[in-house]
Short mmCIF file of C-alpha atoms and ligand atoms in Angstrom, two decimals:
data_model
loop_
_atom_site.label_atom_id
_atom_site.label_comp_id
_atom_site.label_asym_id
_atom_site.label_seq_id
_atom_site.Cartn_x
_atom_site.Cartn_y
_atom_site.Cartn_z
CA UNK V 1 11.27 -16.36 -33.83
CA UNK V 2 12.42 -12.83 -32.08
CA UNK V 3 10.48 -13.49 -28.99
CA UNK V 4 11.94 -10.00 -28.03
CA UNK V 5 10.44 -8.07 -31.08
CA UNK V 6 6.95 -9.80 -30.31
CA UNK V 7 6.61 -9.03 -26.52
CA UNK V 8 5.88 -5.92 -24.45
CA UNK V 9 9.26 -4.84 -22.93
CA UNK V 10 9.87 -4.30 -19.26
CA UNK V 11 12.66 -5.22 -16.73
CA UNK V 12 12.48 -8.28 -15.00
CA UNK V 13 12.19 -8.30 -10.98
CA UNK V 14 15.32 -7.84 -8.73
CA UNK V 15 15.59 -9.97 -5.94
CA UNK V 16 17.96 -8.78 -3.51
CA UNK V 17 20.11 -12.18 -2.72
CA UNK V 18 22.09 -12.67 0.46
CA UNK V 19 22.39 -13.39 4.33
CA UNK V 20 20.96 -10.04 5.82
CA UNK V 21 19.48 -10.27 8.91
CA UNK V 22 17.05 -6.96 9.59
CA UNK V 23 14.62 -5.99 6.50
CA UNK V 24 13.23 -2.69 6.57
CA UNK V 25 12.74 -2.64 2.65
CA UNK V 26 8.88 -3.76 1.89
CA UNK V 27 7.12 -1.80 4.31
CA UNK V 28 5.88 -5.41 5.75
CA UNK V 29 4.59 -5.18 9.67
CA UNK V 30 7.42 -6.93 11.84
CA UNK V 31 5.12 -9.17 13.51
CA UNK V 32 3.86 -12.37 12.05
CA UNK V 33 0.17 -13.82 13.91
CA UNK V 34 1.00 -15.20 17.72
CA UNK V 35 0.64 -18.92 17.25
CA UNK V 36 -3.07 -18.89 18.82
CA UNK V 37 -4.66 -17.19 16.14
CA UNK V 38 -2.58 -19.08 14.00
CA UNK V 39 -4.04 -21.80 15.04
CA UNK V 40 -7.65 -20.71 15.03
CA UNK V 41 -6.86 -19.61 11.37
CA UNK V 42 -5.56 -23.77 11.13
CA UNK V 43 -8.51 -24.79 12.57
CA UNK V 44 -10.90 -23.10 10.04
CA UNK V 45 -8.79 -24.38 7.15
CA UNK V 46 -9.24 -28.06 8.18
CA UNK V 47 -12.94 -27.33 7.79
CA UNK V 48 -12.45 -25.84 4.33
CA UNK V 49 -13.15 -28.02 1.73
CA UNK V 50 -10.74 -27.41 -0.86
CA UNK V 51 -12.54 -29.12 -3.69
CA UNK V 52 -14.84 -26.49 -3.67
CA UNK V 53 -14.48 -23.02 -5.30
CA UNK V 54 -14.75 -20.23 -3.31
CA UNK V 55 -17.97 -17.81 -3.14
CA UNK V 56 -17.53 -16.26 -6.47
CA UNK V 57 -17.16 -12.96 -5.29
CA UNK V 58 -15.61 -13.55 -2.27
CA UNK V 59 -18.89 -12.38 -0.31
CA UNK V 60 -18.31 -14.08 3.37
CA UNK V 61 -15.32 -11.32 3.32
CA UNK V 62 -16.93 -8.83 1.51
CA UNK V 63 -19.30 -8.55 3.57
CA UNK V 64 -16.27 -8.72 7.31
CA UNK V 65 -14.57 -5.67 5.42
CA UNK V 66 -18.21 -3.79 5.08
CA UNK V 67 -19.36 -4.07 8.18
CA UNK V 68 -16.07 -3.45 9.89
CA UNK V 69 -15.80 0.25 7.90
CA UNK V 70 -19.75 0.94 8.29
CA UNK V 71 -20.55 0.05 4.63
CA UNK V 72 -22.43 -2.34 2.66
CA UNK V 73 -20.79 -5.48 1.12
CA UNK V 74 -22.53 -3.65 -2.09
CA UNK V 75 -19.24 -1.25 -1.64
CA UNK V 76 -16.43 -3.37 -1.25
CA UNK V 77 -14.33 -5.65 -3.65
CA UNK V 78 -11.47 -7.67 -2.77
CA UNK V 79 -8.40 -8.53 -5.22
CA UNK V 80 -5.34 -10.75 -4.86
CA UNK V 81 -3.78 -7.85 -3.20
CA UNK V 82 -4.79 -4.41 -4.08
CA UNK V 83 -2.64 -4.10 -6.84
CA UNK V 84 -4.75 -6.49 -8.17
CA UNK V 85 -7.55 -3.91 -7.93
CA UNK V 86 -5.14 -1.19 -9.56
CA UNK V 87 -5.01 -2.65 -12.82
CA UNK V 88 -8.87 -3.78 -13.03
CA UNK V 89 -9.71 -0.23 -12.41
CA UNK V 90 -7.66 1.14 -15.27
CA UNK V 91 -9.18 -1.45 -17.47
CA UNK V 92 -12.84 -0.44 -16.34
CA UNK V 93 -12.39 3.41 -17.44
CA UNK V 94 -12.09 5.22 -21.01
CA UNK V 95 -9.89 7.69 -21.18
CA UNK V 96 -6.39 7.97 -22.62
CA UNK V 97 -4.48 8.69 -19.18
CA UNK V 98 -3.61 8.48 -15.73
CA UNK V 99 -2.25 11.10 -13.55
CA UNK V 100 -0.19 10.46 -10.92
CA UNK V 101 1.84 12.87 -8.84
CA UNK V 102 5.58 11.52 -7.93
CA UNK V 103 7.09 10.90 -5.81
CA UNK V 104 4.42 7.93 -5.05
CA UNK V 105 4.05 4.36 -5.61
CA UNK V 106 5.05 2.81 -8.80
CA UNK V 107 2.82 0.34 -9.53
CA UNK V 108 0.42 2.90 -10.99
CA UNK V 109 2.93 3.42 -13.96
CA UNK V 110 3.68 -0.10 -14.37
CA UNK V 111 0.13 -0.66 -14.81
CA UNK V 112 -0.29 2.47 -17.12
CA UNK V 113 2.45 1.63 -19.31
CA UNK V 114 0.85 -2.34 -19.40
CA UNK V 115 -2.19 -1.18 -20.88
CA UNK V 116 -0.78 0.89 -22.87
CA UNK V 117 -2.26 3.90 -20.76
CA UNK V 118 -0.60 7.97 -21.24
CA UNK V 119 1.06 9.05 -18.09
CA UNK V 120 0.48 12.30 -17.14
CA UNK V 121 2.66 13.35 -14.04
CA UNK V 122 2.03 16.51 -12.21
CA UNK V 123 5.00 15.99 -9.11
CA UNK V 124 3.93 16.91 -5.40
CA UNK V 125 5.21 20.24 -4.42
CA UNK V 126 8.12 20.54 -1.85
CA UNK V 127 6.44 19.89 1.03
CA UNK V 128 5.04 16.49 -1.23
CA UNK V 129 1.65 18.17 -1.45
CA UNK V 130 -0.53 17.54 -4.55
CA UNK V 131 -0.15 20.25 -6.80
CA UNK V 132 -3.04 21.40 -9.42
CA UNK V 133 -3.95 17.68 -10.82
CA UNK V 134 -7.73 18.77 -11.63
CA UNK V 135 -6.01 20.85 -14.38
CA UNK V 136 -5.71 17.57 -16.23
CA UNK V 137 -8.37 16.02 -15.73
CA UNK V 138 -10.05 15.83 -19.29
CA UNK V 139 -9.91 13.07 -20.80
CA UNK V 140 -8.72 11.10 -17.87
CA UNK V 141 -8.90 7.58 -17.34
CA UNK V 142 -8.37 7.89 -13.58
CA UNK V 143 -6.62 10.36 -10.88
CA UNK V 144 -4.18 8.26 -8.49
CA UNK V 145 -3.54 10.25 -4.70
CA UNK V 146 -1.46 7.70 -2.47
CA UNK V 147 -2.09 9.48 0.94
CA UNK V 148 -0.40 8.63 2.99
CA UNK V 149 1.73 8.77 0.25
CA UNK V 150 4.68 5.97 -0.40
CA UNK V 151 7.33 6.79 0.00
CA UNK V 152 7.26 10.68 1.47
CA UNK V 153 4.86 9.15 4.20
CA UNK V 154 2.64 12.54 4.24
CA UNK V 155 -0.80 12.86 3.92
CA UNK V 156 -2.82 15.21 1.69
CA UNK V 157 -5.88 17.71 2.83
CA UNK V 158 -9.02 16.37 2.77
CA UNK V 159 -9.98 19.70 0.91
CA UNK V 160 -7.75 18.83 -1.50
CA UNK V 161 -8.88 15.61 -2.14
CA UNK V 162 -11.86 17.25 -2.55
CA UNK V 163 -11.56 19.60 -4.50
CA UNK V 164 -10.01 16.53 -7.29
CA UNK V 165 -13.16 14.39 -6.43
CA UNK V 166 -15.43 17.85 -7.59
CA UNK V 167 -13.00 17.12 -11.40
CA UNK V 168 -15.45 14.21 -11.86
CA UNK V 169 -12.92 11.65 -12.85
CA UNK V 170 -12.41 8.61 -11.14
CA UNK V 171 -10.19 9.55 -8.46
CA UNK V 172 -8.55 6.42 -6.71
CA UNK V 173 -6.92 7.08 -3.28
CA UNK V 174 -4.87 4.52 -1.94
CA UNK V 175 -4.85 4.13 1.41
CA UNK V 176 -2.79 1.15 1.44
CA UNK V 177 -0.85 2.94 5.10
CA UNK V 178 -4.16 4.65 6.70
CA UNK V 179 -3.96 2.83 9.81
CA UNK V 180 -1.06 4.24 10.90
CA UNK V 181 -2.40 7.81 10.52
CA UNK V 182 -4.54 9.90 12.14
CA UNK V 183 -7.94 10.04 9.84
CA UNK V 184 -9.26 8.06 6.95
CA UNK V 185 -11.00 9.51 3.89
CA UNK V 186 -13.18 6.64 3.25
CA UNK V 187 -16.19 7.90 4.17
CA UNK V 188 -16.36 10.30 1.04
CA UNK V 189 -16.98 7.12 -0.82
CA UNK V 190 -20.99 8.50 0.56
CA UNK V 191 -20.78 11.82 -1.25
CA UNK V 192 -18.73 10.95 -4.35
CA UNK V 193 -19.26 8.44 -6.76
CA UNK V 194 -16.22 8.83 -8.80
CA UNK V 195 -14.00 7.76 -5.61
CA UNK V 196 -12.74 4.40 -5.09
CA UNK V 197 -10.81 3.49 -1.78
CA UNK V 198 -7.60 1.24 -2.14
CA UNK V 199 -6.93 -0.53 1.08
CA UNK V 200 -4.97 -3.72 1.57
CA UNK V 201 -4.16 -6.26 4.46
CA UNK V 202 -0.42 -6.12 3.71
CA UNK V 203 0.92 -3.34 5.99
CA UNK V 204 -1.10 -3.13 9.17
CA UNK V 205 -2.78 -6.17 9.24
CA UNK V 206 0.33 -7.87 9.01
CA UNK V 207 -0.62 -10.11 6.31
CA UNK V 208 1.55 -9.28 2.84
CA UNK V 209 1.93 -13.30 2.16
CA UNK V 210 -1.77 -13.89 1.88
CA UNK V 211 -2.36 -11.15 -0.96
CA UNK V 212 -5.74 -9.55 -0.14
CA UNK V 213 -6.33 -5.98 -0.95
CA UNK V 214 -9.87 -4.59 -0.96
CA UNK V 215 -11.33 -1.25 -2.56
CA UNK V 216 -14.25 0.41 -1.20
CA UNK V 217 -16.45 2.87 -3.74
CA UNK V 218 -20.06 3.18 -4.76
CA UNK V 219 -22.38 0.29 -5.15
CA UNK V 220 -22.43 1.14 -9.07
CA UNK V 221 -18.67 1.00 -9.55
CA UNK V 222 -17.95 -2.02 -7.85
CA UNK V 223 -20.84 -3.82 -10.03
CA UNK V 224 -18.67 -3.01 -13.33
CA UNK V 225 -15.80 -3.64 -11.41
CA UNK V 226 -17.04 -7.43 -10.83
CA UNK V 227 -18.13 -7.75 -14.22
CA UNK V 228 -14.42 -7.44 -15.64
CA UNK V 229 -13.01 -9.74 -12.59
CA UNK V 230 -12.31 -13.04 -13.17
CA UNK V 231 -14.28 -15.19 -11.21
CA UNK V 232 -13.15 -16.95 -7.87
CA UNK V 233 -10.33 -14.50 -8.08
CA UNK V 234 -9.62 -15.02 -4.08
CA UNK V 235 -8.66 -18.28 -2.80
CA UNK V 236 -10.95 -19.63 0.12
CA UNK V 237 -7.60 -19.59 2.16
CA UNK V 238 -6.69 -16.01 2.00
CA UNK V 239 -10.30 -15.11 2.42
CA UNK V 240 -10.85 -17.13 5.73
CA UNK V 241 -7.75 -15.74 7.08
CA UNK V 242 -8.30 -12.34 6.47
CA UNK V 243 -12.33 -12.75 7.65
CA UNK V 244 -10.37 -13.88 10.80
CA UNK V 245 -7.94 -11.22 10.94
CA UNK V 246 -10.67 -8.80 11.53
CA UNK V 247 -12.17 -10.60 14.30
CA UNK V 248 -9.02 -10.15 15.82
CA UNK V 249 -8.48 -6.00 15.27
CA UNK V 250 -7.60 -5.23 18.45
CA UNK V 251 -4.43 -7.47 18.40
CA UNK V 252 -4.06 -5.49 14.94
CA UNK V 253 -4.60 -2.14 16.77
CA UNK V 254 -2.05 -2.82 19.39
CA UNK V 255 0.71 -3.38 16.55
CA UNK V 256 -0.14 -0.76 15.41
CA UNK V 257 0.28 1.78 18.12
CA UNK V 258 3.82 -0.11 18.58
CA UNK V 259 4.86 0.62 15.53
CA UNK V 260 3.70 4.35 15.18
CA UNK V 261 5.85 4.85 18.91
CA UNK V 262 8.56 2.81 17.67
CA UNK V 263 8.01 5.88 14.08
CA UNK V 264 8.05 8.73 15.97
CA UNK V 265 11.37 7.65 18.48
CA UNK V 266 13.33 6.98 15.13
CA UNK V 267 11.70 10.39 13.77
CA UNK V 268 12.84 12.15 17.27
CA UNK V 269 16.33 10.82 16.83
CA UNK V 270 17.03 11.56 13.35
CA UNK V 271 14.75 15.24 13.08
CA UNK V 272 16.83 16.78 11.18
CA UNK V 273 17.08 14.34 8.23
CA UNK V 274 13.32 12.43 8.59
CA UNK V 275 10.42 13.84 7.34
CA UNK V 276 7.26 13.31 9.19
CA UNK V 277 5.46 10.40 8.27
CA UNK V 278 1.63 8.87 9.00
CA UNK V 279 3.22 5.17 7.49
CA UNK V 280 4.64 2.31 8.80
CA UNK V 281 7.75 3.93 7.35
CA UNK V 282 10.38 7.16 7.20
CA UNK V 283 11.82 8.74 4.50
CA UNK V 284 15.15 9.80 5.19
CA UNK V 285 17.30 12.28 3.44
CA UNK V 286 20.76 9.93 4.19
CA UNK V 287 22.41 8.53 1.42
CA UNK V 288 23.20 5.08 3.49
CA UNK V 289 21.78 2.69 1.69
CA UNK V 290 25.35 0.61 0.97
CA UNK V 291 26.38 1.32 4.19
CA UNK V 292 23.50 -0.25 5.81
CA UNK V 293 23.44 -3.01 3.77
CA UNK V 294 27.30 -4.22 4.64
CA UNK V 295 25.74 -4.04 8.18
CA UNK V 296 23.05 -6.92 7.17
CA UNK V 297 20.12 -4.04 7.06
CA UNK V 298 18.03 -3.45 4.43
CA UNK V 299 16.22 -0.56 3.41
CA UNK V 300 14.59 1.29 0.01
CA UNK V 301 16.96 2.85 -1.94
CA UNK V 302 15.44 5.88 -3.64
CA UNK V 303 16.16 7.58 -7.15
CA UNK V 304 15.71 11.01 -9.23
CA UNK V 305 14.11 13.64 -7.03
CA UNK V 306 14.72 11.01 -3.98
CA UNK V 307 18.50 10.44 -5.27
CA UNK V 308 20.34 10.18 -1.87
CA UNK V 309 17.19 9.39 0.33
CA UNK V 310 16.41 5.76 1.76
CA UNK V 311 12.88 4.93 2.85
CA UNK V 312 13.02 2.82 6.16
CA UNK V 313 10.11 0.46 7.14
CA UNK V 314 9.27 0.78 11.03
CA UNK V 315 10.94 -3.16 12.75
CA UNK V 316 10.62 -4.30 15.97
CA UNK V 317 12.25 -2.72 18.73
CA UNK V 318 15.43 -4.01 18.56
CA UNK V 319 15.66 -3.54 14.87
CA UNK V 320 14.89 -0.47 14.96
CA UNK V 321 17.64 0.44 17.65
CA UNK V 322 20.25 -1.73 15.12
CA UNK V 323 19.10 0.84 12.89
CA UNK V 324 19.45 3.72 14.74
CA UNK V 325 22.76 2.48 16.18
CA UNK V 326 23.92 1.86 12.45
CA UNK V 327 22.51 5.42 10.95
CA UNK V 328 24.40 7.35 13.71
CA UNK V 329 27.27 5.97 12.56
CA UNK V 330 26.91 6.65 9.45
CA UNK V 331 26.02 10.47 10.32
CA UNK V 332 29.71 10.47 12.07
CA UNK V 333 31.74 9.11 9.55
CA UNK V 334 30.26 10.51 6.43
C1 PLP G 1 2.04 -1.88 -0.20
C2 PLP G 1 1.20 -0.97 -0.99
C3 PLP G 1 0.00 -1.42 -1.54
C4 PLP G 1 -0.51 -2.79 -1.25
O1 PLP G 1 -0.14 -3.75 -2.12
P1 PLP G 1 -0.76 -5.21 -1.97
O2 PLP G 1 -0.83 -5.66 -3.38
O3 PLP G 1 -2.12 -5.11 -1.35
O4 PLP G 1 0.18 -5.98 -1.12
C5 PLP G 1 -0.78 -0.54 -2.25
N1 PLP G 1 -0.41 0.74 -2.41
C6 PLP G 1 0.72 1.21 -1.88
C7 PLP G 1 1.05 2.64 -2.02
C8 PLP G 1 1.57 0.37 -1.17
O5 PLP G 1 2.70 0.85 -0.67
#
């Protein structure tokens, strides 16, 4: 047999191998749970029982995430990590493609090319704001805005986004970094029915190993959404400890805040290569990204219209100052 001829073709994953101590590469939050709440979170998974399937739906956390945002549990689904969610909503929606707008995340053509979706691209302008995306909208399975946007870190105008929503297509808008910026466009999820919210509890919430990503849209598009899910899709683990992740938000908010002081020093100090970012990263127009790495740091190297920029995830303090120390360097030599 020519397994090769009978298979879709993509690249397998690169794992970066090796003794480096600082990673700034995944956008992950530097700080794992203190060991109190990760105790509580023990505590709740002794009482678990694990022969049991979890609520079909996930609803106990369903319903956490919809009173925590001011909706009903009628608007919220949860995945094994949003991008979970991304590839059940391009298998909900007709249509023969996606637009997307690069620079932005790639998981939207990864799950494009997967179901064997058209990619229509329409790239952010210079300042990485959306260009005219409602010009090709017909026919379209689904309109992807990351804001703020990986890796640029900007955000795009609410009248903007608005202005896509009025196309009529599904428009999905990951939020994946909101909580590190200054407004959320969630609530639109009231006025438009053809927007669905991408959040997920891997950046801010610290909490990238337990996969859970959630999207928030109308009661109707949910429904559908849940009828192409498999069922007990969310392990009773990751659900309790996400339910009790939200109890403890203002632990989460005080991160938070760190890292957005710890963003805007590293912005200060490098002005005149960083763009401004909303994200628990910066993108940075340095070319270091071998040089940092023979210092044990590692960071997002970028390509094509990014050749020559690295994207750095906000660390801990003294990270960040290895980085800084490490970047200034670089500046003098090169
Ligand atoms: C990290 C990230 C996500 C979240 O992925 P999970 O599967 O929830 O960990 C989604 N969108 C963007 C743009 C991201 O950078």
């Amino acid at each position: 047999m020519r397994i090769r001829e009978m298979v879709k073709s993509f690249k397998p994953y690169r794992v970066l191998e090796g003794n480096y101590r600082i990673w700034l590469d995944k956008n992950e939050n530097p700080f794992d749970l203190p060991p109190e709440i990760k105790e509580e979170i023990m505590e709740e998974l002794r009482k678990t029982p694990f022969n049991r399937y979890p609520h079909i739906t996930a609803d106990p956390l369903r319903e956490k995430i919809a009173e925590f945002l001011g909706f009903e549990k009628e608007n919220v689904i949860v995945g094994n990590g949003s991008d979970e969610l991304i590839s059940l909503i391009l298998k909900l929606f007709e249509g023969k493609h996606i637009i997307v707008s690069s620079p932005s995340f790639r998981m939207y053509d990864f799950f494009a090319k997967l179901e064997g979706t058209d990619l229509v691209d329409v790239p952010l302008d210079e300042h990485f704001n959306l260009q005219n995306v409602e010009d090709y909208a017909e026919n379209a399975k689904a309109i992807f805005i990351c804001s703020p946007n990986n890796p640029t870190g900007n955000i795009q105008k609410r009248e903007k986004i608005i202005s896509v929503l009025e196309s009529g297509v599904p428009v999905i808008l990951d939020e994946a970094y909101i909580e590190f910026a200054k407004k959320s466009n969630v609530d639109l999820v009231n006025e438009y029915d053809n927007l669905i919210v991408l959040r997920t509890f891997s950046k801010a919430f610290g909490l990238a190993g337990i996969r859970v990503g959630y999207a928030v849209a109308s009661e109707e598009v949910i429904d559908y959404l849940h009828r192409i899910k498999a069922p007990f899709g969310l392990n009773s683990l990751s659900m309790k400890t996400a339910e009790l992740m939200l109890d403890h938000y203002d632990l989460v908010k005080q991160n938070i805040n760190y890292i957005i002081k710890e963003r805007e020093r590293i912005y200060k100090e490098f002005r005149g290569y960083a763009y401004p970012s909303e994200a628990n990263f910066l993108l940075l127009r340095l070319d270091a990204y071998e040089f940092l790495l023979e210092k044990g740091i590692v960071v997002r190297k970028l390509s094509g219209r990014l050749d020559g920029h690295i994207r750095v995830t906000i660390g801990k303090k003294e990270e960040n100052d290895e980085l800084i120390g490490a970047l200034n360097e670089f500046i003098e030599r090169f």
